[in-house]
Amino acid sequence: MFDVMLYIALLFISFAMVGLVYRVIKGPSVPDRVIALDGLGINLVATIAILSIILRTSAFLDIILLIGILAFIGTVAFAKYLEKGEIIE
Amino acid sequence: MSARELIELIGPLFIFIGTIFTFLSAIGLIRLPDVYTRSHAASKSTTLGVLCTLFGAFLFFVITEEFVSIRLLLGIFFVFLTAPIAAHMICRAAYRSNVELAEQSVQDDLKPFLKEEGMKDQV
């Protein structure tokens, strides 16, 4: 019962990630692609949470925090590059 | 089904709702016409979906293994704090680098203001 629900959730999230990859490939402008990549990072966080429940382990919970921080830093750096042309002045 | 099993079902239920929200945000990202509406869809509903999923995982670990994971709570807090800021920054960068609004847009209040300040030319 449990695991069936979790696998269906995983299926939904992988469909969502396929949609985001479509936007990364097609997106007419660069900010479109950055938004989609940021969304991919955040979806990866949710995927890891579901996988750590399926595997019944709490060893992967550090990775959630790590990917959240990395996605934020990457998006902010790219936004700054788009706006000013350089990241560190 | 016993009461214990019903209580244990709360976590996966939260996860299920969260993933449906994430799926809807991906559909919005595909279907909406320009960067700003897409960012609206991506930032809000993805954030809510991931928060629901992480909270479901937290509840699962609390109920079944009696393990309170501070890392998951910190993850929830951090995603809630940073996802809207990232969306704001990328939208601002898109506007400053002259990405067009969709044709259906009625009004652009920022444009005359930026022209007045002469900031549009700096970028």
mmCIF file of C-alpha atoms in Angstrom:
data_model
loop_
_atom_site.group_PDB
_atom_site.id
_atom_site.type_symbol
_atom_site.label_atom_id
_atom_site.label_comp_id
_atom_site.label_asym_id
_atom_site.label_seq_id
_atom_site.Cartn_x
_atom_site.Cartn_y
_atom_site.Cartn_z
ATOM 1 C CA MET A 1 0.000 0.000 0.000
ATOM 2 C CA PHE A 2 2.748 2.328 1.162
ATOM 3 C CA ASP A 3 5.183 1.478 -1.537
ATOM 4 C CA VAL A 4 2.593 1.596 -4.313
ATOM 5 C CA MET A 5 1.715 5.182 -3.355
ATOM 6 C CA LEU A 6 5.381 6.105 -3.219
ATOM 7 C CA TYR A 7 6.081 4.577 -6.624
ATOM 8 C CA ILE A 8 3.130 6.466 -8.136
ATOM 9 C CA ALA A 9 4.484 9.671 -6.585
ATOM 10 C CA LEU A 10 7.881 8.908 -8.105
ATOM 11 C CA LEU A 11 6.205 8.419 -11.493
ATOM 12 C CA PHE A 12 4.467 11.799 -11.244
ATOM 13 C CA ILE A 13 7.688 13.534 -10.314
ATOM 14 C CA SER A 14 9.583 11.940 -13.178
ATOM 15 C CA PHE A 15 6.878 13.098 -15.625
ATOM 16 C CA ALA A 16 7.303 16.594 -14.169
ATOM 17 C CA MET A 17 11.061 16.354 -14.717
ATOM 18 C CA VAL A 18 10.531 15.307 -18.334
ATOM 19 C CA GLY A 19 8.385 18.434 -18.816
ATOM 20 C CA LEU A 20 11.118 20.594 -17.311
ATOM 21 C CA VAL A 21 13.751 19.003 -19.579
ATOM 22 C CA TYR A 22 11.508 19.829 -22.551
ATOM 23 C CA ARG A 23 11.527 23.466 -21.423
ATOM 24 C CA VAL A 24 15.324 23.422 -20.966
ATOM 25 C CA ILE A 25 15.814 22.171 -24.514
ATOM 26 C CA LYS A 26 13.198 24.316 -26.235
ATOM 27 C CA GLY A 27 13.047 27.486 -24.085
ATOM 28 C CA PRO A 28 13.316 30.497 -26.412
ATOM 29 C CA SER A 29 15.340 32.642 -23.991
ATOM 30 C CA VAL A 30 18.137 31.945 -21.517
ATOM 31 C CA PRO A 31 16.120 32.836 -18.352
ATOM 32 C CA ASP A 32 13.556 30.185 -19.389
ATOM 33 C CA ARG A 33 16.273 27.576 -19.282
ATOM 34 C CA VAL A 34 17.599 28.786 -15.944
ATOM 35 C CA ILE A 35 14.112 28.675 -14.390
ATOM 36 C CA ALA A 36 13.617 25.135 -15.695
ATOM 37 C CA LEU A 37 17.031 24.018 -14.378
ATOM 38 C CA ASP A 38 16.228 25.503 -10.964
ATOM 39 C CA GLY A 39 12.962 23.569 -10.995
ATOM 40 C CA LEU A 40 14.884 20.406 -11.920
ATOM 41 C CA GLY A 41 17.136 20.856 -8.889
ATOM 42 C CA ILE A 42 14.181 21.305 -6.565
ATOM 43 C CA ASN A 43 12.415 18.267 -8.058
ATOM 44 C CA LEU A 44 15.592 16.280 -7.446
ATOM 45 C CA VAL A 45 15.294 17.205 -3.749
ATOM 46 C CA ALA A 46 11.782 15.727 -3.651
ATOM 47 C CA THR A 47 12.947 12.622 -5.538
ATOM 48 C CA ILE A 48 15.676 11.982 -2.978
ATOM 49 C CA ALA A 49 13.175 12.346 -0.119
ATOM 50 C CA ILE A 50 10.881 9.741 -1.711
ATOM 51 C CA LEU A 51 13.793 7.390 -2.504
ATOM 52 C CA SER A 52 15.100 7.559 1.052
ATOM 53 C CA ILE A 53 11.639 6.482 2.260
ATOM 54 C CA ILE A 54 11.478 3.613 -0.241
ATOM 55 C CA LEU A 55 14.935 2.416 0.845
ATOM 56 C CA ARG A 56 13.954 2.967 4.530
ATOM 57 C CA THR A 57 17.143 4.865 5.332
ATOM 58 C CA SER A 58 17.866 8.300 6.724
ATOM 59 C CA ALA A 59 21.390 8.482 5.284
ATOM 60 C CA PHE A 60 20.447 10.597 2.281
ATOM 61 C CA LEU A 61 18.856 13.488 4.162
ATOM 62 C CA ASP A 62 22.071 15.531 4.049
ATOM 63 C CA ILE A 63 21.918 15.446 0.274
ATOM 64 C CA ILE A 64 18.516 17.204 0.342
ATOM 65 C CA LEU A 65 19.997 20.217 2.101
ATOM 66 C CA LEU A 66 23.086 20.138 -0.122
ATOM 67 C CA ILE A 67 21.164 20.127 -3.416
ATOM 68 C CA GLY A 68 18.837 22.873 -2.174
ATOM 69 C CA ILE A 69 21.799 25.129 -1.381
ATOM 70 C CA LEU A 70 23.606 24.329 -4.645
ATOM 71 C CA ALA A 71 20.513 25.029 -6.770
ATOM 72 C CA PHE A 72 20.044 28.408 -5.073
ATOM 73 C CA ILE A 73 23.680 29.447 -5.492
ATOM 74 C CA GLY A 74 23.740 28.389 -9.138
ATOM 75 C CA THR A 75 20.558 30.269 -9.991
ATOM 76 C CA VAL A 76 21.669 33.442 -8.234
ATOM 77 C CA ALA A 77 25.081 33.341 -9.922
ATOM 78 C CA PHE A 78 23.506 32.925 -13.353
ATOM 79 C CA ALA A 79 20.981 35.713 -12.705
ATOM 80 C CA LYS A 80 23.819 38.031 -11.761
ATOM 81 C CA TYR A 81 25.744 37.065 -14.878
ATOM 82 C CA LEU A 82 22.716 37.814 -17.071
ATOM 83 C CA GLU A 83 22.129 41.161 -15.429
ATOM 84 C CA LYS A 84 25.633 42.595 -15.103
ATOM 85 C CA GLY A 85 27.824 40.462 -17.369
ATOM 86 C CA GLU A 86 30.078 39.359 -14.525
ATOM 87 C CA ILE A 87 29.548 37.355 -11.361
ATOM 88 C CA ILE A 88 32.144 38.730 -8.966
ATOM 89 C CA GLU A 89 32.890 42.415 -9.393
ATOM 90 C CA MET B 1 -7.048 -1.796 8.115
ATOM 91 C CA SER B 2 -5.978 -0.978 11.646
ATOM 92 C CA ALA B 3 -5.619 2.499 13.158
ATOM 93 C CA ARG B 4 -1.852 2.150 13.145
ATOM 94 C CA GLU B 5 -1.795 1.652 9.392
ATOM 95 C CA LEU B 6 -4.079 4.654 8.887
ATOM 96 C CA ILE B 7 -1.736 6.854 10.896
ATOM 97 C CA GLU B 8 1.230 5.584 8.916
ATOM 98 C CA LEU B 9 -0.571 6.507 5.705
ATOM 99 C CA ILE B 10 -0.476 10.265 6.476
ATOM 100 C CA GLY B 11 3.127 10.676 5.318
ATOM 101 C CA PRO B 12 2.687 9.048 1.881
ATOM 102 C CA LEU B 13 -0.564 11.025 1.441
ATOM 103 C CA PHE B 14 1.347 14.299 1.898
ATOM 104 C CA ILE B 15 3.983 13.052 -0.544
ATOM 105 C CA PHE B 16 1.319 12.158 -3.090
ATOM 106 C CA ILE B 17 -0.305 15.621 -2.884
ATOM 107 C CA GLY B 18 3.107 17.272 -3.181
ATOM 108 C CA THR B 19 4.058 15.362 -6.298
ATOM 109 C CA ILE B 20 0.734 16.215 -7.938
ATOM 110 C CA PHE B 21 1.479 19.901 -7.272
ATOM 111 C CA THR B 22 4.936 19.470 -8.820
ATOM 112 C CA PHE B 23 3.412 17.797 -11.872
ATOM 113 C CA LEU B 24 0.937 20.675 -12.293
ATOM 114 C CA SER B 25 3.782 23.189 -12.116
ATOM 115 C CA ALA B 26 5.616 21.322 -14.896
ATOM 116 C CA ILE B 27 2.475 21.489 -17.054
ATOM 117 C CA GLY B 28 2.309 25.226 -16.346
ATOM 118 C CA LEU B 29 5.950 25.564 -17.358
ATOM 119 C CA ILE B 30 5.191 23.933 -20.695
ATOM 120 C CA ARG B 31 1.950 25.711 -21.518
ATOM 121 C CA LEU B 32 2.301 29.318 -20.350
ATOM 122 C CA PRO B 33 3.343 31.930 -22.932
ATOM 123 C CA ASP B 34 6.318 33.934 -21.570
ATOM 124 C CA VAL B 35 9.152 33.891 -19.025
ATOM 125 C CA TYR B 36 7.305 35.775 -16.304
ATOM 126 C CA THR B 37 4.177 33.606 -16.265
ATOM 127 C CA ARG B 38 6.370 30.503 -16.445
ATOM 128 C CA SER B 39 8.393 31.690 -13.491
ATOM 129 C CA HIS B 40 5.128 32.311 -11.632
ATOM 130 C CA ALA B 41 4.078 28.699 -12.227
ATOM 131 C CA ALA B 42 7.502 27.221 -11.516
ATOM 132 C CA SER B 43 8.347 29.072 -8.314
ATOM 133 C CA LYS B 44 5.045 28.911 -6.432
ATOM 134 C CA SER B 45 3.692 25.465 -7.107
ATOM 135 C CA THR B 46 7.053 23.694 -7.210
ATOM 136 C CA THR B 47 7.909 25.200 -3.831
ATOM 137 C CA LEU B 48 4.586 24.129 -2.332
ATOM 138 C CA GLY B 49 4.881 20.646 -3.841
ATOM 139 C CA VAL B 50 8.403 20.092 -2.553
ATOM 140 C CA LEU B 51 7.459 21.424 0.880
ATOM 141 C CA CYS B 52 4.551 18.943 1.022
ATOM 142 C CA THR B 53 6.853 16.107 -0.063
ATOM 143 C CA LEU B 54 9.571 16.916 2.471
ATOM 144 C CA PHE B 55 6.976 17.319 5.229
ATOM 145 C CA GLY B 56 5.508 13.933 4.310
ATOM 146 C CA ALA B 57 8.978 12.371 4.549
ATOM 147 C CA PHE B 58 9.489 14.066 7.927
ATOM 148 C CA LEU B 59 6.159 12.684 9.207
ATOM 149 C CA PHE B 60 7.042 9.229 7.898
ATOM 150 C CA PHE B 61 10.340 9.131 9.771
ATOM 151 C CA VAL B 62 8.714 10.499 12.928
ATOM 152 C CA ILE B 63 5.822 8.007 12.910
ATOM 153 C CA THR B 64 7.459 4.782 11.790
ATOM 154 C CA GLU B 65 10.992 5.080 13.141
ATOM 155 C CA GLU B 66 10.479 7.718 15.865
ATOM 156 C CA PHE B 67 13.361 9.674 14.407
ATOM 157 C CA VAL B 68 13.045 13.472 14.329
ATOM 158 C CA SER B 69 15.189 14.639 11.444
ATOM 159 C CA ILE B 70 16.465 18.163 11.995
ATOM 160 C CA ARG B 71 18.070 18.042 8.541
ATOM 161 C CA LEU B 72 14.690 17.634 6.853
ATOM 162 C CA LEU B 73 13.259 20.540 8.861
ATOM 163 C CA LEU B 74 16.238 22.678 7.854
ATOM 164 C CA GLY B 75 15.735 21.612 4.239
ATOM 165 C CA ILE B 76 12.067 22.659 4.368
ATOM 166 C CA PHE B 77 13.006 26.018 5.877
ATOM 167 C CA PHE B 78 15.794 26.609 3.359
ATOM 168 C CA VAL B 79 13.732 25.759 0.274
ATOM 169 C CA PHE B 80 10.881 27.920 1.542
ATOM 170 C CA LEU B 81 13.316 30.805 2.021
ATOM 171 C CA THR B 82 15.340 30.601 -1.175
ATOM 172 C CA ALA B 83 13.066 29.411 -4.010
ATOM 173 C CA PRO B 84 11.069 32.698 -4.271
ATOM 174 C CA ILE B 85 14.285 34.733 -4.077
ATOM 175 C CA ALA B 86 15.824 32.750 -6.929
ATOM 176 C CA ALA B 87 12.670 33.265 -9.011
ATOM 177 C CA HIS B 88 12.722 37.002 -8.257
ATOM 178 C CA MET B 89 16.354 37.356 -9.280
ATOM 179 C CA ILE B 90 15.971 35.451 -12.518
ATOM 180 C CA CYS B 91 12.826 37.435 -13.469
ATOM 181 C CA ARG B 92 14.626 40.686 -12.764
ATOM 182 C CA ALA B 93 17.571 39.586 -14.867
ATOM 183 C CA ALA B 94 15.185 38.574 -17.664
ATOM 184 C CA TYR B 95 13.485 41.981 -17.637
ATOM 185 C CA ARG B 96 16.786 43.862 -17.579
ATOM 186 C CA SER B 97 18.107 41.827 -20.492
ATOM 187 C CA ASN B 98 15.056 42.825 -22.568
ATOM 188 C CA VAL B 99 13.140 39.580 -22.734
ATOM 189 C CA GLU B 100 9.741 40.452 -24.215
ATOM 190 C CA LEU B 101 6.433 40.040 -22.393
ATOM 191 C CA ALA B 102 3.731 37.876 -23.962
ATOM 192 C CA GLU B 103 1.407 39.452 -26.516
ATOM 193 C CA GLN B 104 -1.573 39.105 -24.194
ATOM 194 C CA SER B 105 0.030 41.454 -21.631
ATOM 195 C CA VAL B 106 -2.073 44.545 -21.011
ATOM 196 C CA GLN B 107 0.207 46.858 -19.127
ATOM 197 C CA ASP B 108 3.917 47.287 -18.396
ATOM 198 C CA ASP B 109 4.360 49.663 -15.471
ATOM 199 C CA LEU B 110 8.092 49.157 -15.064
ATOM 200 C CA LYS B 111 9.084 50.274 -18.568
ATOM 201 C CA PRO B 112 8.377 54.062 -18.318
ATOM 202 C CA PHE B 113 9.974 54.098 -14.881
ATOM 203 C CA LEU B 114 13.167 52.478 -16.155
ATOM 204 C CA LYS B 115 13.259 54.817 -19.159
ATOM 205 C CA GLU B 116 12.986 57.794 -16.844
ATOM 206 C CA GLU B 117 15.941 56.606 -14.847
ATOM 207 C CA GLY B 118 17.884 55.759 -17.963
ATOM 208 C CA MET B 119 18.700 52.381 -16.493
ATOM 209 C CA LYS B 120 17.580 50.405 -19.504
ATOM 210 C CA ASP B 121 20.560 51.687 -21.488
ATOM 211 C CA GLN B 122 23.110 50.675 -18.897
ATOM 212 C CA VAL B 123 22.384 46.985 -19.239
#
